[in-house]
Coordinates of C-alpha atoms and ligand atoms in Angstrom, one line a residue:
M1 CA -56.8 -96.9 -14.4
A2 CA -58.6 -100.7 -15.4
G3 CA -62.3 -99.5 -16.4
R4 CA -64.7 -97.3 -18.3
L5 CA -65.8 -94.2 -17.7
V6 CA -68.4 -92.8 -16.7
V7 CA -69.4 -89.0 -15.8
V8 CA -72.0 -88.2 -13.9
S9 CA -73.5 -84.6 -14.0
N10 CA -76.8 -82.9 -13.9
R11 CA -76.2 -81.1 -17.2
V12 CA -74.0 -82.3 -20.3
G13 CA -71.5 -80.9 -21.8
P14 CA -72.1 -80.4 -25.8
V15 CA -69.2 -82.6 -26.8
R16 CA -68.6 -81.4 -30.6
G17 CA -65.0 -79.0 -31.1
A18 CA -65.8 -75.8 -31.1
T19 CA -68.9 -75.9 -29.3
R20 CA -67.0 -76.7 -25.6
A21 CA -67.8 -73.9 -23.6
G22 CA -66.9 -74.2 -19.5
G23 CA -63.8 -74.8 -18.8
L24 CA -64.4 -78.3 -16.7
A25 CA -67.4 -78.5 -19.9
V26 CA -63.2 -79.4 -21.6
A27 CA -61.6 -81.7 -18.8
L28 CA -64.4 -83.4 -19.0
V29 CA -64.3 -84.2 -22.6
D30 CA -60.1 -84.4 -22.4
A31 CA -60.3 -87.5 -19.4
L32 CA -63.4 -88.9 -21.3
R33 CA -61.5 -89.1 -24.3
E34 CA -58.3 -90.9 -23.3
A35 CA -60.4 -93.8 -21.8
G36 CA -63.1 -94.2 -23.8
G37 CA -66.0 -93.4 -22.2
L38 CA -69.8 -92.7 -21.8
W39 CA -71.5 -89.2 -20.2
F40 CA -74.3 -88.7 -18.9
G41 CA -76.5 -86.4 -17.2
W42 CA -79.9 -83.9 -18.5
S43 CA -80.6 -82.7 -21.9
G44 CA -81.3 -79.6 -20.7
R45 CA -84.7 -79.1 -22.2
I46 CA -87.6 -79.5 -20.2
T47 CA -90.4 -81.8 -22.0
E48 CA -94.1 -82.7 -21.4
P49 CA -94.6 -85.7 -19.4
G50 CA -94.8 -88.3 -22.3
A51 CA -94.0 -86.3 -24.8
G52 CA -90.2 -88.2 -24.2
A53 CA -89.1 -86.9 -21.3
G54 CA -88.6 -90.8 -19.2
G55 CA -86.4 -92.2 -22.6
V56 CA -83.1 -92.1 -23.2
T57 CA -80.9 -90.2 -26.3
E58 CA -77.5 -92.0 -27.1
E59 CA -75.0 -89.8 -28.6
H60 CA -71.7 -91.7 -30.2
Y61 CA -68.9 -88.6 -30.9
R62 CA -65.0 -89.8 -31.4
G63 CA -65.7 -92.6 -28.7
I64 CA -67.7 -90.1 -25.7
T65 CA -71.4 -92.3 -25.7
T66 CA -72.9 -88.8 -24.3
A67 CA -76.7 -90.4 -22.6
T68 CA -79.2 -87.4 -21.7
L69 CA -82.1 -87.0 -20.0
D70 CA -85.2 -84.0 -20.7
L71 CA -86.3 -83.1 -17.2
T72 CA -90.2 -82.4 -16.9
P73 CA -90.7 -79.0 -15.6
D74 CA -91.9 -79.8 -12.0
E75 CA -88.8 -82.1 -12.0
H76 CA -87.1 -78.6 -13.3
H77 CA -89.5 -76.7 -11.0
D78 CA -88.9 -78.5 -7.5
Y79 CA -85.3 -81.0 -8.6
Y80 CA -83.1 -78.1 -11.3
N81 CA -84.8 -74.1 -9.5
G82 CA -85.9 -75.8 -6.2
F83 CA -83.6 -77.7 -4.1
A84 CA -80.1 -77.0 -6.3
N85 CA -80.2 -73.3 -6.4
Q86 CA -82.7 -72.0 -4.7
C87 CA -81.8 -75.0 -1.9
L88 CA -78.3 -75.9 -1.8
W89 CA -76.8 -73.3 -3.5
P90 CA -77.1 -70.3 -1.4
L91 CA -76.8 -72.6 1.6
F92 CA -73.6 -73.7 0.6
H93 CA -72.3 -70.2 -0.5
Y94 CA -74.0 -69.1 3.3
R95 CA -76.7 -67.3 2.3
I96 CA -79.2 -68.8 4.6
D97 CA -81.2 -65.6 4.7
L98 CA -81.9 -67.0 0.4
T99 CA -82.5 -70.3 1.6
A100 CA -85.5 -71.6 -0.1
Y101 CA -86.6 -74.5 1.6
E102 CA -89.9 -77.1 0.7
R103 CA -90.6 -80.1 0.8
R104 CA -91.2 -80.8 -2.6
F105 CA -87.6 -79.0 -3.4
Y106 CA -86.1 -81.9 -1.3
E107 CA -88.7 -85.1 -2.5
G108 CA -88.7 -83.5 -6.8
Y109 CA -85.0 -83.7 -5.7
Q110 CA -84.5 -87.1 -4.6
R111 CA -86.9 -88.1 -7.5
V112 CA -85.1 -87.0 -10.7
N113 CA -81.5 -88.3 -8.6
V114 CA -83.2 -91.5 -8.6
R115 CA -85.2 -91.8 -12.2
F116 CA -82.5 -90.6 -13.6
A117 CA -80.2 -93.4 -11.4
Q118 CA -82.9 -95.7 -12.9
A119 CA -81.8 -94.2 -16.0
L120 CA -78.0 -94.4 -16.1
Q121 CA -78.8 -98.0 -14.2
P122 CA -78.9 -100.1 -17.7
L123 CA -76.1 -99.4 -19.0
L124 CA -73.6 -100.2 -16.9
R125 CA -71.1 -102.1 -17.0
P126 CA -69.3 -104.2 -14.3
D127 CA -66.1 -102.4 -14.8
D128 CA -66.5 -99.0 -14.6
I129 CA -65.6 -96.2 -12.5
L130 CA -68.6 -93.4 -12.2
W131 CA -67.5 -90.0 -11.3
V132 CA -70.3 -88.3 -10.5
H133 CA -70.5 -83.9 -10.2
D134 CA -71.4 -82.0 -8.0
Y135 CA -74.6 -81.1 -5.5
H136 CA -76.9 -82.1 -8.2
L137 CA -76.3 -85.2 -8.3
I138 CA -75.7 -86.4 -3.6
P139 CA -78.1 -89.9 -3.1
F140 CA -77.2 -90.6 -6.5
A141 CA -74.5 -93.4 -6.2
E142 CA -76.7 -94.5 -2.5
T143 CA -80.1 -94.9 -5.5
L144 CA -77.7 -97.0 -7.0
R145 CA -75.9 -98.8 -4.8
A146 CA -79.3 -100.1 -3.8
M147 CA -80.1 -101.6 -7.3
E148 CA -76.9 -103.8 -6.5
Q149 CA -74.7 -101.5 -8.6
R150 CA -70.8 -102.1 -7.2
Q151 CA -68.9 -100.2 -9.8
R152 CA -66.6 -97.5 -7.8
I153 CA -68.5 -94.6 -7.2
G154 CA -66.1 -90.6 -7.1
F155 CA -68.4 -87.4 -6.7
F156 CA -67.1 -84.0 -6.3
L157 CA -68.5 -81.1 -5.5
H158 CA -67.0 -77.7 -6.7
I159 CA -69.1 -75.5 -4.3
P160 CA -67.6 -74.8 -0.2
F161 CA -68.0 -76.9 1.8
P162 CA -69.4 -75.0 4.5
S163 CA -69.2 -74.9 8.6
R164 CA -71.5 -77.1 10.8
E165 CA -73.3 -74.5 11.4
V166 CA -74.3 -73.3 8.2
V167 CA -75.5 -77.2 7.2
L168 CA -77.5 -78.2 10.3
A169 CA -80.1 -75.4 9.0
L170 CA -79.9 -77.6 5.6
P171 CA -83.9 -80.0 7.0
H172 CA -82.6 -83.7 6.4
H173 CA -79.3 -83.0 6.2
D174 CA -78.2 -85.8 8.1
R175 CA -79.7 -88.2 5.5
L176 CA -78.3 -86.3 2.6
A177 CA -74.9 -86.7 4.1
K178 CA -75.4 -90.5 4.9
S179 CA -75.9 -90.6 1.5
L180 CA -72.4 -88.6 0.5
M181 CA -71.1 -92.1 2.3
A182 CA -72.6 -94.5 -0.6
Y183 CA -70.0 -92.8 -2.3
D184 CA -66.1 -94.2 -2.0
L185 CA -64.0 -90.8 -2.9
I186 CA -65.3 -87.7 -1.7
G187 CA -63.7 -84.7 -2.8
F188 CA -62.7 -81.2 -3.0
H189 CA -61.5 -77.8 -3.9
T190 CA -59.7 -77.2 -0.7
Q191 CA -58.3 -78.6 2.2
R192 CA -60.7 -75.4 3.7
D193 CA -63.6 -77.7 2.9
V194 CA -62.4 -80.6 4.0
E195 CA -62.2 -80.1 7.3
R196 CA -64.9 -78.2 7.2
F197 CA -66.1 -81.5 6.0
V198 CA -65.1 -83.8 8.8
D199 CA -65.0 -81.6 11.3
Y200 CA -69.2 -82.4 10.8
M201 CA -69.3 -85.5 9.8
V202 CA -67.3 -86.8 12.9
N203 CA -68.3 -83.6 15.4
E204 CA -72.3 -84.1 14.5
L205 CA -72.6 -86.8 13.4
G206 CA -70.4 -89.8 15.4
G207 CA -68.2 -90.5 12.1
E208 CA -64.3 -91.3 12.7
F209 CA -61.6 -89.7 10.1
R210 CA -58.2 -91.7 9.8
D211 CA -56.1 -91.6 7.3
G212 CA -58.0 -89.8 5.6
R213 CA -60.6 -92.3 5.2
L214 CA -63.8 -91.4 6.9
R215 CA -66.1 -94.0 8.5
A216 CA -70.1 -92.9 9.1
F217 CA -73.2 -94.1 8.8
G218 CA -71.5 -98.6 9.2
R219 CA -70.1 -96.5 5.3
E220 CA -66.2 -95.8 4.8
A221 CA -65.9 -93.3 1.8
V222 CA -61.4 -92.1 1.2
V223 CA -61.5 -88.1 1.8
K224 CA -59.7 -85.4 0.3
A225 CA -59.4 -82.3 -1.7
F226 CA -58.8 -81.6 -5.3
P227 CA -58.9 -78.1 -5.9
I228 CA -59.8 -78.2 -10.2
G229 CA -57.2 -75.7 -11.8
I230 CA -57.3 -74.6 -16.2
D231 CA -55.5 -75.3 -18.8
T232 CA -53.3 -73.4 -18.1
K233 CA -51.2 -73.6 -22.0
A234 CA -54.0 -73.6 -23.9
Y235 CA -55.4 -71.2 -22.0
A236 CA -52.4 -68.4 -22.4
D237 CA -52.6 -69.4 -26.7
F238 CA -56.4 -67.9 -27.2
V239 CA -54.5 -64.7 -26.8
Y240 CA -52.8 -65.2 -30.0
T241 CA -56.6 -66.7 -31.6
E242 CA -57.3 -64.6 -33.8
D243 CA -60.1 -64.1 -31.8
G244 CA -58.1 -63.1 -29.2
Q245 CA -55.6 -60.8 -31.2
R246 CA -58.9 -58.9 -32.5
Q247 CA -60.9 -58.3 -28.9
W248 CA -57.0 -57.4 -28.2
Q249 CA -56.2 -54.6 -29.8
R250 CA -60.8 -53.4 -29.9
V251 CA -60.3 -52.8 -26.9
K252 CA -56.6 -51.2 -26.9
S253 CA -57.4 -48.3 -29.4
A254 CA -60.9 -47.9 -27.5
L255 CA -59.1 -47.7 -24.0
R256 CA -56.5 -44.3 -25.7
G257 CA -54.2 -45.4 -23.0
R258 CA -56.6 -45.8 -19.7
T259 CA -55.8 -48.6 -17.8
Q260 CA -58.5 -51.3 -17.7
I261 CA -60.6 -53.3 -14.5
I262 CA -62.0 -56.7 -16.2
G263 CA -64.5 -58.7 -13.9
V264 CA -66.0 -61.6 -15.7
D265 CA -68.4 -63.7 -13.9
R266 CA -71.9 -65.1 -14.2
L267 CA -74.3 -63.6 -12.3
D268 CA -74.8 -64.4 -9.3
Y269 CA -75.1 -63.1 -6.0
T270 CA -72.2 -64.6 -4.5
K271 CA -69.8 -63.4 -7.0
G272 CA -69.6 -60.0 -4.9
I273 CA -70.7 -57.8 -7.6
P274 CA -72.4 -55.0 -6.2
E275 CA -69.3 -55.0 -3.8
R276 CA -67.2 -54.6 -5.9
F277 CA -69.3 -51.7 -8.0
A278 CA -69.0 -50.1 -4.4
A279 CA -64.9 -50.5 -4.2
F280 CA -64.8 -49.0 -7.9
E281 CA -66.7 -46.3 -6.3
R282 CA -64.9 -45.5 -3.9
L283 CA -61.5 -45.7 -6.2
L284 CA -62.9 -42.7 -8.2
A285 CA -64.3 -40.9 -4.9
D286 CA -60.8 -41.1 -3.2
Y287 CA -58.8 -41.2 -5.0
P288 CA -59.7 -38.3 -7.8
D289 CA -55.9 -39.3 -10.1
A290 CA -58.7 -42.3 -11.1
R291 CA -60.7 -40.3 -12.8
G292 CA -60.8 -40.4 -16.7
R293 CA -57.8 -42.9 -16.5
V294 CA -59.2 -45.3 -14.9
E295 CA -62.3 -48.0 -16.6
F296 CA -63.8 -50.9 -14.6
L297 CA -65.1 -53.6 -17.8
Q298 CA -67.6 -56.2 -15.5
V299 CA -68.7 -58.5 -18.0
A300 CA -71.7 -61.4 -16.9
P301 CA -73.8 -63.7 -19.0
L302 CA -77.4 -63.9 -17.1
S303 CA -78.1 -67.4 -15.2
R304 CA -80.8 -68.8 -13.6
E305 CA -83.8 -66.4 -15.1
G306 CA -86.3 -68.7 -13.1
V307 CA -84.7 -67.8 -10.2
N308 CA -85.7 -64.7 -8.4
E309 CA -82.6 -63.7 -6.5
Y310 CA -80.8 -63.8 -9.9
A311 CA -83.9 -60.9 -12.0
E312 CA -82.8 -58.7 -7.7
I313 CA -80.0 -58.6 -8.4
R314 CA -79.4 -57.6 -11.9
S315 CA -81.9 -55.7 -11.3
R316 CA -79.8 -53.5 -8.7
L317 CA -76.4 -54.0 -10.3
E318 CA -78.6 -52.2 -13.5
G319 CA -79.1 -49.5 -10.7
A320 CA -75.7 -49.6 -9.9
A321 CA -74.4 -49.1 -13.3
S322 CA -76.1 -46.3 -14.1
R323 CA -75.5 -44.1 -11.2
I324 CA -72.2 -44.7 -11.2
N325 CA -71.9 -43.3 -14.8
G326 CA -74.0 -40.8 -14.2
H327 CA -72.3 -39.4 -11.1
Y328 CA -69.1 -39.8 -13.1
A329 CA -68.7 -40.3 -15.7
E330 CA -67.3 -37.2 -19.2
V331 CA -68.7 -36.4 -22.8
D332 CA -65.3 -38.4 -24.0
W333 CA -64.2 -40.8 -20.5
T334 CA -67.5 -43.4 -19.4
P335 CA -66.2 -44.7 -16.1
L336 CA -67.8 -48.4 -15.9
H337 CA -68.5 -50.9 -19.0
Y338 CA -71.6 -53.4 -18.1
I339 CA -72.6 -56.0 -20.1
N340 CA -74.2 -58.9 -20.1
R341 CA -74.0 -61.7 -22.7
T342 CA -71.7 -64.6 -23.3
V343 CA -67.9 -63.6 -24.9
S344 CA -66.4 -66.9 -26.7
R345 CA -63.6 -68.1 -24.6
R346 CA -61.0 -66.9 -27.1
A347 CA -62.1 -62.9 -26.8
L348 CA -62.2 -63.2 -23.1
A349 CA -58.6 -63.6 -23.1
G350 CA -58.0 -61.1 -25.2
L351 CA -59.9 -58.9 -22.8
Y352 CA -58.1 -59.8 -19.8
R353 CA -54.8 -59.1 -21.9
A354 CA -55.7 -55.9 -22.3
S355 CA -56.9 -55.5 -18.7
K356 CA -54.0 -54.4 -16.3
I357 CA -56.2 -55.2 -14.1
G358 CA -58.0 -58.6 -13.6
L359 CA -61.7 -57.9 -10.1
V360 CA -62.0 -61.0 -8.4
T361 CA -64.4 -61.0 -4.9
P362 CA -66.7 -63.7 -4.4
L363 CA -68.2 -63.5 -1.5
R364 CA -67.9 -67.0 -1.0
D365 CA -66.8 -69.8 -4.3
G366 CA -65.3 -73.1 -4.9
M367 CA -62.5 -72.5 -6.6
N368 CA -63.1 -69.5 -9.5
L369 CA -61.5 -70.0 -13.0
V370 CA -61.2 -66.4 -13.9
A371 CA -58.4 -65.4 -11.4
K372 CA -56.6 -68.2 -12.6
E373 CA -57.6 -67.3 -16.4
Y374 CA -56.9 -63.6 -16.5
V375 CA -52.9 -64.5 -14.9
A376 CA -52.2 -67.1 -17.8
A377 CA -54.4 -64.8 -20.5
Q378 CA -50.8 -62.1 -19.2
D379 CA -47.8 -61.2 -21.0
P380 CA -44.9 -61.8 -19.1
E381 CA -43.5 -59.3 -20.1
D382 CA -45.5 -56.3 -18.9
P383 CA -48.7 -58.0 -16.9
G384 CA -51.7 -57.2 -14.4
V385 CA -52.1 -57.6 -11.2
L386 CA -54.9 -60.0 -9.6
V387 CA -56.9 -58.4 -6.9
L388 CA -58.3 -61.5 -5.1
S389 CA -60.8 -62.4 -2.4
R390 CA -60.8 -64.5 0.9
F391 CA -63.6 -66.4 0.2
A392 CA -62.4 -67.6 -3.1
G393 CA -60.8 -71.1 -3.0
S394 CA -58.3 -69.8 -5.4
A395 CA -57.1 -68.1 -2.6
W396 CA -55.3 -70.3 -1.3
Q397 CA -53.3 -71.2 -4.0
M398 CA -52.6 -67.8 -5.4
K399 CA -51.5 -66.3 -3.1
S400 CA -49.3 -63.7 -5.1
A401 CA -52.4 -61.9 -6.2
L402 CA -53.2 -59.3 -4.0
I403 CA -56.2 -61.1 -1.2
I404 CA -58.8 -58.9 -0.5
N405 CA -62.3 -58.8 1.6
P406 CA -64.0 -58.6 -0.8
Y407 CA -66.8 -57.0 1.5
D408 CA -64.1 -54.1 2.6
T409 CA -64.5 -52.0 0.3
V410 CA -61.8 -49.2 1.4
E411 CA -59.3 -52.6 1.1
V412 CA -60.3 -53.7 -2.3
A413 CA -60.4 -49.3 -3.9
E414 CA -56.7 -49.3 -2.1
A415 CA -55.6 -52.9 -3.9
L416 CA -57.0 -51.3 -7.1
Q417 CA -54.7 -48.3 -6.2
T418 CA -52.3 -50.5 -5.1
A419 CA -52.5 -52.8 -8.4
R420 CA -52.5 -49.1 -10.8
Y421 CA -48.3 -47.6 -9.5
M422 CA -47.0 -51.3 -9.0
P423 CA -43.8 -51.3 -10.5
L424 CA -43.1 -53.7 -13.5
D425 CA -40.5 -56.0 -11.5
E426 CA -43.7 -56.2 -9.0
R427 CA -45.9 -57.5 -11.5
K428 CA -43.8 -59.7 -13.4
T429 CA -42.3 -60.8 -9.9
R430 CA -46.1 -61.9 -8.1
H431 CA -46.7 -63.2 -12.3
A432 CA -43.8 -66.3 -12.1
E433 CA -45.2 -67.5 -8.8
L434 CA -48.9 -67.1 -9.7
M435 CA -47.9 -69.2 -12.7
K436 CA -45.8 -71.4 -11.8
G437 CA -48.8 -72.9 -9.4
L438 CA -50.6 -72.8 -12.6
L439 CA -48.4 -74.6 -14.9
E440 CA -48.3 -77.0 -12.0
D441 CA -51.0 -77.8 -11.0
D442 CA -53.5 -77.8 -14.5
V443 CA -56.9 -79.0 -15.1
T444 CA -55.7 -83.0 -16.1
H445 CA -52.8 -82.4 -13.3
W446 CA -56.4 -82.6 -11.2
R447 CA -58.3 -84.5 -13.7
R448 CA -55.7 -87.7 -13.6
S449 CA -54.7 -87.1 -9.7
Y450 CA -58.9 -87.5 -8.6
L451 CA -59.3 -90.9 -11.5
Q452 CA -55.9 -92.4 -9.6
A453 CA -57.3 -91.8 -5.6
L454 CA -60.5 -92.9 -7.3
D455 CA -58.5 -95.9 -8.8
A456 CA -56.4 -96.2 -4.8
A457 CA -59.9 -95.6 -3.6
Ligands
ADQ501 P1 -68.6 -71.6 -11.9 O1 -69.4 -70.6 -10.3 O2 -69.3 -70.7 -12.9 O3 -68.1 -72.7 -11.6 P2 -66.0 -70.0 -12.0 O4 -65.1 -71.1 -11.3 O5 -65.7 -68.7 -12.3 O6 -66.7 -70.2 -11.6 O7 -66.6 -70.3 -14.1 C1 -67.0 -69.6 -15.2 C2 -67.1 -70.8 -16.6 O8 -67.2 -69.4 -17.1 C3 -65.4 -69.5 -16.9 O9 -64.0 -70.3 -17.5 C4 -65.1 -67.6 -17.0 O10 -64.4 -67.8 -18.3 C5 -66.8 -69.0 -18.1 N1 -67.2 -67.7 -18.7 C6 -68.3 -66.9 -17.1 N2 -68.3 -65.4 -18.5 C7 -68.4 -64.8 -19.4 C8 -68.5 -64.6 -20.1 N3 -69.2 -63.6 -20.0 N4 -67.9 -65.0 -21.4 C9 -67.9 -66.6 -21.6 N5 -67.1 -67.0 -20.2 C10 -67.8 -67.3 -19.4 C11 -67.9 -73.4 -10.8 C12 -67.9 -72.9 -8.7 C13 -67.0 -72.3 -9.2 C14 -65.6 -72.9 -9.9 C15 -65.7 -73.7 -10.7 C16 -65.1 -74.9 -11.2 O11 -69.4 -72.3 -8.2 O12 -67.1 -72.6 -8.0 O13 -64.5 -72.9 -9.7 O14 -67.8 -74.3 -10.0 O15 -65.2 -76.2 -10.5

């Protein structure tokens, strides 16, 4: 790649060693390290206007520069909680019923994109290559283009692109579509997302699509799927770290030979956690041999607490958990363990390893990295079984999992029962097939292929 890499995302994560949180943050930091680069976005802080919210804070660490801005309370309300998380997020996950559209959200969204672009512009060099991430920043490139910036700029959407009828419910959808066309490369997780995007652009907005290139609004962009992966090798090694081993041993001895099912998600209504609880309840109701022998551990740290729907789903799950335990628990057996804390990545690997079944049931998900982490953490000689929603992007790659419809609790309960009794040979075969895919399409492959395509776009 020729120039310096500039990554732009809503939130800039920590770049120093052990504190690096999610898989995406790690992937981006690695990309920036490889080429040396700049990471630009929100600091995570909310500051009153005039109290420093306007300025850029620059930090340097091992060849990576981070440049961050604070949001004002209004910006945070309208842009982040409002348009991004109460409008685009639910809509793109097919939850029109939860989509709150307010004119001021949209205006705040545009305003923050302009302010971010204005703040980045003086830091840019003519041969930089920009990689902009996710639904918070759709208008970003168009704003930069209006400031005569001619660098190569790519966009990657981490959430699903919904079908045309759903997009049409969004006021100003065509305005946003036009903004997207200011990018040179528009990347999605799956070929299905590409197809839905192209269908919308061509059949609704009169675009033309040929040989992977989309023409619309007098502009041209390459449109392509780049399924994100995890750092598969490193993840498999997490199990053998001190934290991983400690967690694994701790759970194993607490289980006393029982089978553990595990679910791990940010607490979000797209992840299908209530449906998952219901499927587990069905397992206990329909298969009495599971009672006393199976436990379900759900780890779901709270997220986006400023948005109402997140408080609602939280109390709904607390109710369901206590109902299930109230009905089925014995003095020496608690069927459902529900934890709202974040666990370190290494400890999480230990939890996955101790769980004979990974239960991943989003109602819609761009990709879902938990499914991949669960498989990577298994013992190849005695692996657990992944039960995976057909509505996760990862289901298109992970065909050797037990693929289910998360709305059909009877089907999910059956899959859990199948997983419980799956013979070792079959578990090993499925796991080997899944691992082969995870090792080939890992996170390094994802970012290299994206950046190559951007370079060539
Ligand atoms: P998310 O919606 O956050 O990401 P996901 O892909 O599952 O969903 O990633 C979650 C990450 O958070 C995983 O790495 C997981 O280990 C971690 N995590 C979850 N719960 C945790 C806990 N209790 N403790 C510690 N870590 C925890 C969005 C899209 C996805 C897409 C990703 C990447 O919604 O569809 O896969 O971006 O593109």
